Amino acid sequence: MTAKGQLQAARTRRDLRGLKRRAHAVCLALACFGPAQGAGAASLDEAVRAALTTNPALQATSAEMRAAAYDLIALERTYLPTVSAFGEAGAEWVDNPGSLTDEDNREWKGTAQLGLGAELTLFDGFQRANRIYDSAARVDGSIFELLDASETMALNATEAYFDVVRHRMLVDAAQRNLDRHIEIADQVRALVQGGRLPSSDALTADDRLQAASLAIVQLRQSLRDANARYERVIGATPGSGMQIPRLSNLPATQDALIQAALRNSFRLRQAQSAIDQSVYEQEIAKGARLPQVTLNAGVTQGENRDGQRGSETDAFLGLRMNWTLYSGGRSAEDKALIARNSQAFYTRQDTMREVEELARRAWSSLQSNTESAILADRQLRANREIVRQFREEFTASSRSLLDVLEAERALYNVEFRKISTDASFAFSQFRVLAAQSKLAAHFGIAESEIALEPTFQARALVEPRAIFATEIPALE
């Protein structure tokens, strides 16, 4: 070997030693970065439950549901009497010679009165009942909205969990790739020193080794990003021992999945509650055009009232009727209500198509990921055998270094692709559950743990005032 070649080989050995030290540092960093975060959820069930109980977005939707329920309960006031107190004091001047004496007529006198009145609605064209029906349907709709949001949150939590596991596996694969390149670089260096390979092969091995090191750096950044998303969705740091589970007992056909999705969809039931609300709003408008009958009672105590000196007490008990016989704009109001009903109906139709589309896409994703996972497994086994044979042939000097490095690159790419494909296959199974609104239940989380029971409208239709006895648990 020439002096120039010896100098180049020395530089290569120095660079390789530096790369080994950096690789060792990367291994230590990954070891610290991975399973040391034991404060978070280790199982997928724990992670999803944490997301459903602590995520602020879901808590906001839950608070909105409870607010709608309390608005409904507040309508009890429409069935109770309204009691009010009133009073006034001041000076009064009255000119009424027909009723007042000359002494009292046209004289300023101090006057005061204090009274108590009560009013109870007896008939209002069934507006109160329909307002309760409307509000009950609104509460049921908010419950279905929360349950649908819970399904979405459970799916997001599952995706965030899988993404962390996937990136950890990719980092492990990149580390194995780096270890293989370090081994190849050591072997090449020994062969260069023995004069069996040119110095350029050492440079080539060094270049691939640096590329393998760079791949780990990039994957570490992606893993940090995956951890950040996990913490935002789950509300905890990723734990150790995280694994991707698989499912069974999924629908056998696409049609079965679509039918289950339509039958169970919280989103579709929320859309139906919007139709019910539009019907009750029409009935409320009709009721406003009927007579309004109230029972009124009151008592008033006054001094020097209406210009007359002395105390006076009045009491009243009787019925009062108010009926608006004509009011402009009723035709336009009717048309607006009909249009809103049509809007709610077509929104439900659109929601039905959306649910069907989500089910079809979930099924398509499951099928394609199943096929991809099978092919990736076969390809990985083939590439491992190619690498093994190329390494043997390289040692026997019947295969070039470039062939070995290209085979290693292909193996790493296939392993990278297989890890991602396996994660996508597992996630597509959970996506099928979410399409059926069954994901939260799969993790053992009952609907009663998430939302109120969506029976407000059914109970109100039996007896409007029955829903006023509802007890709403406090937020925890």
PDB file of N, CA and C in Angstrom, residues 128-214:
ATOM      1  N   ARG A 128     -95.661  24.663  26.372  1.00  0.00           N
ATOM      2  CA  ARG A 128     -94.748  24.178  27.402  1.00  0.00           C
ATOM      3  C   ARG A 128     -94.331  22.736  27.136  1.00  0.00           C
ATOM      4  N   ALA A 129     -95.292  21.900  26.814  1.00  0.00           N
ATOM      5  CA  ALA A 129     -94.970  20.494  26.553  1.00  0.00           C
ATOM      6  C   ALA A 129     -94.017  20.359  25.371  1.00  0.00           C
ATOM      7  N   ASN A 130     -94.296  21.109  24.302  1.00  0.00           N
ATOM      8  CA  ASN A 130     -93.435  21.003  23.124  1.00  0.00           C
ATOM      9  C   ASN A 130     -92.055  21.612  23.364  1.00  0.00           C
ATOM     10  N   ARG A 131     -91.962  22.616  24.225  1.00  0.00           N
ATOM     11  CA  ARG A 131     -90.637  23.135  24.588  1.00  0.00           C
ATOM     12  C   ARG A 131     -89.843  22.085  25.354  1.00  0.00           C
ATOM     13  N   ILE A 132     -90.533  21.329  26.195  1.00  0.00           N
ATOM     14  CA  ILE A 132     -89.857  20.250  26.921  1.00  0.00           C
ATOM     15  C   ILE A 132     -89.425  19.159  25.955  1.00  0.00           C
ATOM     16  N   TYR A 133     -90.310  18.783  25.022  1.00  0.00           N
ATOM     17  CA  TYR A 133     -89.939  17.777  24.023  1.00  0.00           C
ATOM     18  C   TYR A 133     -88.716  18.247  23.222  1.00  0.00           C
ATOM     19  N   ASP A 134     -88.757  19.509  22.804  1.00  0.00           N
ATOM     20  CA  ASP A 134     -87.664  20.069  22.017  1.00  0.00           C
ATOM     21  C   ASP A 134     -86.365  20.063  22.813  1.00  0.00           C
ATOM     22  N   SER A 135     -86.439  20.495  24.075  1.00  0.00           N
ATOM     23  CA  SER A 135     -85.240  20.534  24.904  1.00  0.00           C
ATOM     24  C   SER A 135     -84.740  19.132  25.207  1.00  0.00           C
ATOM     25  N   ALA A 136     -85.677  18.181  25.419  1.00  0.00           N
ATOM     26  CA  ALA A 136     -85.270  16.799  25.672  1.00  0.00           C
ATOM     27  C   ALA A 136     -84.562  16.204  24.462  1.00  0.00           C
ATOM     28  N   ALA A 137     -85.085  16.490  23.268  1.00  0.00           N
ATOM     29  CA  ALA A 137     -84.418  16.022  22.049  1.00  0.00           C
ATOM     30  C   ALA A 137     -83.046  16.660  21.906  1.00  0.00           C
ATOM     31  N   ARG A 138     -82.942  17.911  22.315  1.00  0.00           N
ATOM     32  CA  ARG A 138     -81.649  18.606  22.261  1.00  0.00           C
ATOM     33  C   ARG A 138     -80.643  17.947  23.220  1.00  0.00           C
ATOM     34  N   VAL A 139     -81.121  17.567  24.405  1.00  0.00           N
ATOM     35  CA  VAL A 139     -80.239  16.892  25.367  1.00  0.00           C
ATOM     36  C   VAL A 139     -79.784  15.547  24.815  1.00  0.00           C
ATOM     37  N   ASP A 140     -80.738  14.770  24.271  1.00  0.00           N
ATOM     38  CA  ASP A 140     -80.352  13.488  23.681  1.00  0.00           C
ATOM     39  C   ASP A 140     -79.329  13.691  22.562  1.00  0.00           C
ATOM     40  N   GLY A 141     -79.544  14.732  21.753  1.00  0.00           N
ATOM     41  CA  GLY A 141     -78.591  15.021  20.687  1.00  0.00           C
ATOM     42  C   GLY A 141     -77.205  15.343  21.232  1.00  0.00           C
ATOM     43  N   SER A 142     -77.141  16.107  22.318  1.00  0.00           N
ATOM     44  CA  SER A 142     -75.839  16.441  22.916  1.00  0.00           C
ATOM     45  C   SER A 142     -75.191  15.198  23.522  1.00  0.00           C
ATOM     46  N   ILE A 143     -76.008  14.271  24.021  1.00  0.00           N
ATOM     47  CA  ILE A 143     -75.465  13.015  24.547  1.00  0.00           C
ATOM     48  C   ILE A 143     -74.855  12.195  23.414  1.00  0.00           C
ATOM     49  N   PHE A 144     -75.584  12.088  22.306  1.00  0.00           N
ATOM     50  CA  PHE A 144     -75.052  11.344  21.159  1.00  0.00           C
ATOM     51  C   PHE A 144     -73.805  12.034  20.600  1.00  0.00           C
ATOM     52  N   GLU A 145     -73.788  13.358  20.639  1.00  0.00           N
ATOM     53  CA  GLU A 145     -72.596  14.088  20.189  1.00  0.00           C
ATOM     54  C   GLU A 145     -71.399  13.742  21.067  1.00  0.00           C
ATOM     55  N   LEU A 146     -71.625  13.681  22.380  1.00  0.00           N
ATOM     56  CA  LEU A 146     -70.536  13.337  23.297  1.00  0.00           C
ATOM     57  C   LEU A 146     -70.075  11.903  23.073  1.00  0.00           C
ATOM     58  N   LEU A 147     -71.012  10.981  22.890  1.00  0.00           N
ATOM     59  CA  LEU A 147     -70.635   9.586  22.657  1.00  0.00           C
ATOM     60  C   LEU A 147     -69.872   9.435  21.348  1.00  0.00           C
ATOM     61  N   ASP A 148     -70.293  10.176  20.313  1.00  0.00           N
ATOM     62  CA  ASP A 148     -69.573  10.138  19.039  1.00  0.00           C
ATOM     63  C   ASP A 148     -68.178  10.740  19.190  1.00  0.00           C
ATOM     64  N   ALA A 149     -68.090  11.838  19.940  1.00  0.00           N
ATOM     65  CA  ALA A 149     -66.783  12.442  20.196  1.00  0.00           C
ATOM     66  C   ALA A 149     -65.890  11.493  20.990  1.00  0.00           C
ATOM     67  N   SER A 150     -66.494  10.698  21.867  1.00  0.00           N
ATOM     68  CA  SER A 150     -65.727   9.722  22.633  1.00  0.00           C
ATOM     69  C   SER A 150     -65.160   8.637  21.719  1.00  0.00           C
ATOM     70  N   GLU A 151     -65.954   8.216  20.730  1.00  0.00           N
ATOM     71  CA  GLU A 151     -65.446   7.246  19.763  1.00  0.00           C
ATOM     72  C   GLU A 151     -64.265   7.822  18.991  1.00  0.00           C
ATOM     73  N   THR A 152     -64.408   9.075  18.574  1.00  0.00           N
ATOM     74  CA  THR A 152     -63.319   9.734  17.847  1.00  0.00           C
ATOM     75  C   THR A 152     -62.094   9.870  18.727  1.00  0.00           C
ATOM     76  N   MET A 153     -62.311  10.247  20.000  1.00  0.00           N
ATOM     77  CA  MET A 153     -61.189  10.402  20.920  1.00  0.00           C
ATOM     78  C   MET A 153     -60.515   9.054  21.177  1.00  0.00           C
ATOM     79  N   ALA A 154     -61.307   7.994  21.323  1.00  0.00           N
ATOM     80  CA  ALA A 154     -60.732   6.664  21.525  1.00  0.00           C
ATOM     81  C   ALA A 154     -59.885   6.249  20.330  1.00  0.00           C
ATOM     82  N   LEU A 155     -60.362   6.588  19.120  1.00  0.00           N
ATOM     83  CA  LEU A 155     -59.593   6.254  17.921  1.00  0.00           C
ATOM     84  C   LEU A 155     -58.318   7.091  17.849  1.00  0.00           C
ATOM     85  N   ASN A 156     -58.411   8.379  18.206  1.00  0.00           N
ATOM     86  CA  ASN A 156     -57.221   9.230  18.219  1.00  0.00           C
ATOM     87  C   ASN A 156     -56.206   8.731  19.242  1.00  0.00           C
ATOM     88  N   ALA A 157     -56.701   8.308  20.403  1.00  0.00           N
ATOM     89  CA  ALA A 157     -55.806   7.786  21.431  1.00  0.00           C
ATOM     90  C   ALA A 157     -55.130   6.500  20.960  1.00  0.00           C
ATOM     91  N   THR A 158     -55.903   5.644  20.286  1.00  0.00           N
ATOM     92  CA  THR A 158     -55.334   4.408  19.742  1.00  0.00           C
ATOM     93  C   THR A 158     -54.258   4.718  18.712  1.00  0.00           C
ATOM     94  N   GLU A 159     -54.538   5.676  17.849  1.00  0.00           N
ATOM     95  CA  GLU A 159     -53.559   6.053  16.822  1.00  0.00           C
ATOM     96  C   GLU A 159     -52.291   6.621  17.450  1.00  0.00           C
ATOM     97  N   ALA A 160     -52.451   7.493  18.459  1.00  0.00           N
ATOM     98  CA  ALA A 160     -51.291   8.074  19.128  1.00  0.00           C
ATOM     99  C   ALA A 160     -50.464   6.993  19.818  1.00  0.00           C
ATOM    100  N   TYR A 161     -51.140   6.032  20.435  1.00  0.00           N
ATOM    101  CA  TYR A 161     -50.460   4.924  21.109  1.00  0.00           C
ATOM    102  C   TYR A 161     -49.680   4.087  20.091  1.00  0.00           C
ATOM    103  N   PHE A 162     -50.348   3.696  19.007  1.00  0.00           N
ATOM    104  CA  PHE A 162     -49.700   2.883  17.983  1.00  0.00           C
ATOM    105  C   PHE A 162     -48.511   3.624  17.370  1.00  0.00           C
ATOM    106  N   ASP A 163     -48.642   4.928  17.203  1.00  0.00           N
ATOM    107  CA  ASP A 163     -47.579   5.699  16.573  1.00  0.00           C
ATOM    108  C   ASP A 163     -46.315   5.700  17.424  1.00  0.00           C
ATOM    109  N   VAL A 164     -46.481   5.785  18.744  1.00  0.00           N
ATOM    110  CA  VAL A 164     -45.315   5.725  19.633  1.00  0.00           C
ATOM    111  C   VAL A 164     -44.649   4.360  19.533  1.00  0.00           C
ATOM    112  N   VAL A 165     -45.465   3.290  19.602  1.00  0.00           N
ATOM    113  CA  VAL A 165     -44.907   1.939  19.506  1.00  0.00           C
ATOM    114  C   VAL A 165     -44.214   1.747  18.163  1.00  0.00           C
ATOM    115  N   ARG A 166     -44.854   2.206  17.105  1.00  0.00           N
ATOM    116  CA  ARG A 166     -44.269   2.058  15.762  1.00  0.00           C
ATOM    117  C   ARG A 166     -42.921   2.758  15.667  1.00  0.00           C
ATOM    118  N   HIS A 167     -42.848   3.974  16.177  1.00  0.00           N
ATOM    119  CA  HIS A 167     -41.585   4.709  16.088  1.00  0.00           C
ATOM    120  C   HIS A 167     -40.498   4.074  16.962  1.00  0.00           C
ATOM    121  N   ARG A 168     -40.893   3.515  18.100  1.00  0.00           N
ATOM    122  CA  ARG A 168     -39.901   2.817  18.904  1.00  0.00           C
ATOM    123  C   ARG A 168     -39.351   1.612  18.147  1.00  0.00           C
ATOM    124  N   MET A 169     -40.220   0.888  17.474  1.00  0.00           N
ATOM    125  CA  MET A 169     -39.778  -0.269  16.694  1.00  0.00           C
ATOM    126  C   MET A 169     -38.908   0.166  15.519  1.00  0.00           C
ATOM    127  N   LEU A 170     -39.244   1.306  14.908  1.00  0.00           N
ATOM    128  CA  LEU A 170     -38.423   1.813  13.804  1.00  0.00           C
ATOM    129  C   LEU A 170     -37.044   2.224  14.289  1.00  0.00           C
ATOM    130  N   VAL A 171     -36.981   2.823  15.469  1.00  0.00           N
ATOM    131  CA  VAL A 171     -35.682   3.186  16.033  1.00  0.00           C
ATOM    132  C   VAL A 171     -34.862   1.925  16.302  1.00  0.00           C
ATOM    133  N   ASP A 172     -35.517   0.890  16.837  1.00  0.00           N
ATOM    134  CA  ASP A 172     -34.816  -0.377  17.066  1.00  0.00           C
ATOM    135  C   ASP A 172     -34.300  -0.957  15.753  1.00  0.00           C
ATOM    136  N   ALA A 173     -35.128  -0.894  14.707  1.00  0.00           N
ATOM    137  CA  ALA A 173     -34.696  -1.406  13.403  1.00  0.00           C
ATOM    138  C   ALA A 173     -33.522  -0.596  12.865  1.00  0.00           C
ATOM    139  N   ALA A 174     -33.574   0.718  13.042  1.00  0.00           N
ATOM    140  CA  ALA A 174     -32.467   1.565  12.593  1.00  0.00           C
ATOM    141  C   ALA A 174     -31.202   1.263  13.384  1.00  0.00           C
ATOM    142  N   GLN A 175     -31.352   0.934  14.658  1.00  0.00           N
ATOM    143  CA  GLN A 175     -30.189   0.583  15.470  1.00  0.00           C
ATOM    144  C   GLN A 175     -29.573  -0.729  14.996  1.00  0.00           C
ATOM    145  N   ARG A 176     -30.418  -1.694  14.678  1.00  0.00           N
ATOM    146  CA  ARG A 176     -29.894  -2.953  14.141  1.00  0.00           C
ATOM    147  C   ARG A 176     -29.191  -2.717  12.809  1.00  0.00           C
ATOM    148  N   ASN A 177     -29.750  -1.852  11.989  1.00  0.00           N
ATOM    149  CA  ASN A 177     -29.118  -1.510  10.716  1.00  0.00           C
ATOM    150  C   ASN A 177     -27.761  -0.860  10.945  1.00  0.00           C
ATOM    151  N   LEU A 178     -27.689   0.026  11.935  1.00  0.00           N
ATOM    152  CA  LEU A 178     -26.414   0.670  12.256  1.00  0.00           C
ATOM    153  C   LEU A 178     -25.402  -0.352  12.755  1.00  0.00           C
ATOM    154  N   ASP A 179     -25.850  -1.270  13.601  1.00  0.00           N
ATOM    155  CA  ASP A 179     -24.941  -2.307  14.104  1.00  0.00           C
ATOM    156  C   ASP A 179     -24.389  -3.143  12.960  1.00  0.00           C
ATOM    157  N   ARG A 180     -25.231  -3.481  11.997  1.00  0.00           N
ATOM    158  CA  ARG A 180     -24.753  -4.272  10.859  1.00  0.00           C
ATOM    159  C   ARG A 180     -23.740  -3.481  10.040  1.00  0.00           C
ATOM    160  N   HIS A 181     -23.976  -2.196   9.881  1.00  0.00           N
ATOM    161  CA  HIS A 181     -23.027  -1.383   9.104  1.00  0.00           C
ATOM    162  C   HIS A 181     -21.712  -1.191   9.846  1.00  0.00           C
ATOM    163  N   ILE A 182     -21.755  -1.127  11.154  1.00  0.00           N
ATOM    164  CA  ILE A 182     -20.509  -1.068  11.924  1.00  0.00           C
ATOM    165  C   ILE A 182     -19.720  -2.360  11.741  1.00  0.00           C
ATOM    166  N   GLU A 183     -20.442  -3.485  11.768  1.00  0.00           N
ATOM    167  CA  GLU A 183     -19.784  -4.778  11.568  1.00  0.00           C
ATOM    168  C   GLU A 183     -19.172  -4.865  10.175  1.00  0.00           C
ATOM    169  N   ILE A 184     -19.928  -4.400   9.167  1.00  0.00           N
ATOM    170  CA  ILE A 184     -19.399  -4.421   7.797  1.00  0.00           C
ATOM    171  C   ILE A 184     -18.191  -3.510   7.679  1.00  0.00           C
ATOM    172  N   ALA A 185     -18.248  -2.312   8.299  1.00  0.00           N
ATOM    173  CA  ALA A 185     -17.125  -1.383   8.223  1.00  0.00           C
ATOM    174  C   ALA A 185     -15.875  -1.972   8.872  1.00  0.00           C
ATOM    175  N   ASP A 186     -16.039  -2.668   9.988  1.00  0.00           N
ATOM    176  CA  ASP A 186     -14.888  -3.322  10.623  1.00  0.00           C
ATOM    177  C   ASP A 186     -14.306  -4.394   9.709  1.00  0.00           C
ATOM    178  N   GLN A 187     -15.188  -5.160   9.089  1.00  0.00           N
ATOM    179  CA  GLN A 187     -14.721  -6.212   8.185  1.00  0.00           C
ATOM    180  C   GLN A 187     -13.996  -5.622   6.993  1.00  0.00           C
ATOM    181  N   VAL A 188     -14.554  -4.521   6.429  1.00  0.00           N
ATOM    182  CA  VAL A 188     -13.917  -3.878   5.278  1.00  0.00           C
ATOM    183  C   VAL A 188     -12.567  -3.309   5.660  1.00  0.00           C
ATOM    184  N   ARG A 189     -12.481  -2.701   6.825  1.00  0.00           N
ATOM    185  CA  ARG A 189     -11.209  -2.118   7.270  1.00  0.00           C
ATOM    186  C   ARG A 189     -10.148  -3.201   7.379  1.00  0.00           C
ATOM    187  N   ALA A 190     -10.545  -4.373   7.930  1.00  0.00           N
ATOM    188  CA  ALA A 190      -9.566  -5.459   8.047  1.00  0.00           C
ATOM    189  C   ALA A 190      -9.127  -5.942   6.664  1.00  0.00           C
ATOM    190  N   LEU A 191     -10.065  -6.031   5.717  1.00  0.00           N
ATOM    191  CA  LEU A 191      -9.711  -6.481   4.371  1.00  0.00           C
ATOM    192  C   LEU A 191      -8.864  -5.452   3.631  1.00  0.00           C
ATOM    193  N   VAL A 192      -9.112  -4.163   3.887  1.00  0.00           N
ATOM    194  CA  VAL A 192      -8.283  -3.120   3.261  1.00  0.00           C
ATOM    195  C   VAL A 192      -6.864  -3.197   3.790  1.00  0.00           C
ATOM    196  N   GLN A 193      -6.743  -3.362   5.103  1.00  0.00           N
ATOM    197  CA  GLN A 193      -5.419  -3.464   5.693  1.00  0.00           C
ATOM    198  C   GLN A 193      -4.678  -4.692   5.195  1.00  0.00           C
ATOM    199  N   GLY A 194      -5.451  -5.773   4.902  1.00  0.00           N
ATOM    200  CA  GLY A 194      -4.821  -6.985   4.378  1.00  0.00           C
ATOM    201  C   GLY A 194      -4.569  -6.936   2.892  1.00  0.00           C
ATOM    202  N   GLY A 195      -4.951  -5.819   2.267  1.00  0.00           N
ATOM    203  CA  GLY A 195      -4.702  -5.668   0.841  1.00  0.00           C
ATOM    204  C   GLY A 195      -5.688  -6.397  -0.045  1.00  0.00           C
ATOM    205  N   ARG A 196      -6.781  -6.883   0.515  1.00  0.00           N
ATOM    206  CA  ARG A 196      -7.750  -7.622  -0.293  1.00  0.00           C
ATOM    207  C   ARG A 196      -8.807  -6.709  -0.910  1.00  0.00           C
ATOM    208  N   LEU A 197      -8.935  -5.486  -0.370  1.00  0.00           N
ATOM    209  CA  LEU A 197      -9.896  -4.523  -0.898  1.00  0.00           C
ATOM    210  C   LEU A 197      -9.221  -3.179  -1.064  1.00  0.00           C
ATOM    211  N   PRO A 198      -9.638  -2.398  -2.037  1.00  0.00           N
ATOM    212  CA  PRO A 198      -9.055  -1.061  -2.200  1.00  0.00           C
ATOM    213  C   PRO A 198      -9.539  -0.116  -1.109  1.00  0.00           C
ATOM    214  N   SER A 199      -8.799   0.980  -0.897  1.00  0.00           N
ATOM    215  CA  SER A 199      -9.162   1.960   0.136  1.00  0.00           C
ATOM    216  C   SER A 199     -10.509   2.603  -0.152  1.00  0.00           C
ATOM    217  N   SER A 200     -10.887   2.668  -1.409  1.00  0.00           N
ATOM    218  CA  SER A 200     -12.175   3.283  -1.746  1.00  0.00           C
ATOM    219  C   SER A 200     -13.337   2.529  -1.115  1.00  0.00           C
ATOM    220  N   ASP A 201     -13.192   1.207  -0.908  1.00  0.00           N
ATOM    221  CA  ASP A 201     -14.258   0.450  -0.253  1.00  0.00           C
ATOM    222  C   ASP A 201     -14.432   0.887   1.196  1.00  0.00           C
ATOM    223  N   ALA A 202     -13.339   1.249   1.850  1.00  0.00           N
ATOM    224  CA  ALA A 202     -13.443   1.755   3.224  1.00  0.00           C
ATOM    225  C   ALA A 202     -14.219   3.062   3.243  1.00  0.00           C
ATOM    226  N   LEU A 203     -13.959   3.909   2.253  1.00  0.00           N
ATOM    227  CA  LEU A 203     -14.700   5.171   2.174  1.00  0.00           C
ATOM    228  C   LEU A 203     -16.189   4.915   1.914  1.00  0.00           C
ATOM    229  N   THR A 204     -16.460   3.929   1.050  1.00  0.00           N
ATOM    230  CA  THR A 204     -17.854   3.596   0.761  1.00  0.00           C
ATOM    231  C   THR A 204     -18.571   3.083   2.000  1.00  0.00           C
ATOM    232  N   ALA A 205     -17.891   2.188   2.740  1.00  0.00           N
ATOM    233  CA  ALA A 205     -18.483   1.662   3.974  1.00  0.00           C
ATOM    234  C   ALA A 205     -18.694   2.776   4.989  1.00  0.00           C
ATOM    235  N   ASP A 206     -17.720   3.700   5.039  1.00  0.00           N
ATOM    236  CA  ASP A 206     -17.838   4.843   5.961  1.00  0.00           C
ATOM    237  C   ASP A 206     -19.042   5.709   5.596  1.00  0.00           C
ATOM    238  N   ASP A 207     -19.266   5.940   4.306  1.00  0.00           N
ATOM    239  CA  ASP A 207     -20.404   6.761   3.866  1.00  0.00           C
ATOM    240  C   ASP A 207     -21.730   6.112   4.260  1.00  0.00           C
ATOM    241  N   ARG A 208     -21.843   4.796   4.062  1.00  0.00           N
ATOM    242  CA  ARG A 208     -23.082   4.118   4.433  1.00  0.00           C
ATOM    243  C   ARG A 208     -23.278   4.107   5.952  1.00  0.00           C
ATOM    244  N   LEU A 209     -22.175   4.028   6.682  1.00  0.00           N
ATOM    245  CA  LEU A 209     -22.262   4.041   8.136  1.00  0.00           C
ATOM    246  C   LEU A 209     -22.787   5.385   8.635  1.00  0.00           C
ATOM    247  N   GLN A 210     -22.311   6.446   8.022  1.00  0.00           N
ATOM    248  CA  GLN A 210     -22.809   7.772   8.401  1.00  0.00           C
ATOM    249  C   GLN A 210     -24.295   7.921   8.060  1.00  0.00           C
ATOM    250  N   ALA A 211     -24.690   7.385   6.918  1.00  0.00           N
ATOM    251  CA  ALA A 211     -26.103   7.451   6.544  1.00  0.00           C
ATOM    252  C   ALA A 211     -26.972   6.681   7.534  1.00  0.00           C
ATOM    253  N   ALA A 212     -26.480   5.529   8.003  1.00  0.00           N
ATOM    254  CA  ALA A 212     -27.227   4.749   8.992  1.00  0.00           C
ATOM    255  C   ALA A 212     -27.341   5.512  10.305  1.00  0.00           C
ATOM    256  N   SER A 213     -26.277   6.232  10.679  1.00  0.00           N
ATOM    257  CA  SER A 213     -26.323   7.041  11.903  1.00  0.00           C
ATOM    258  C   SER A 213     -27.315   8.184  11.752  1.00  0.00           C
ATOM    259  N   LEU A 214     -27.327   8.802  10.584  1.00  0.00           N
ATOM    260  CA  LEU A 214     -28.259   9.904  10.344  1.00  0.00           C
ATOM    261  C   LEU A 214     -29.708   9.430  10.403  1.00  0.00           C
TER     262      LEU A 214
END
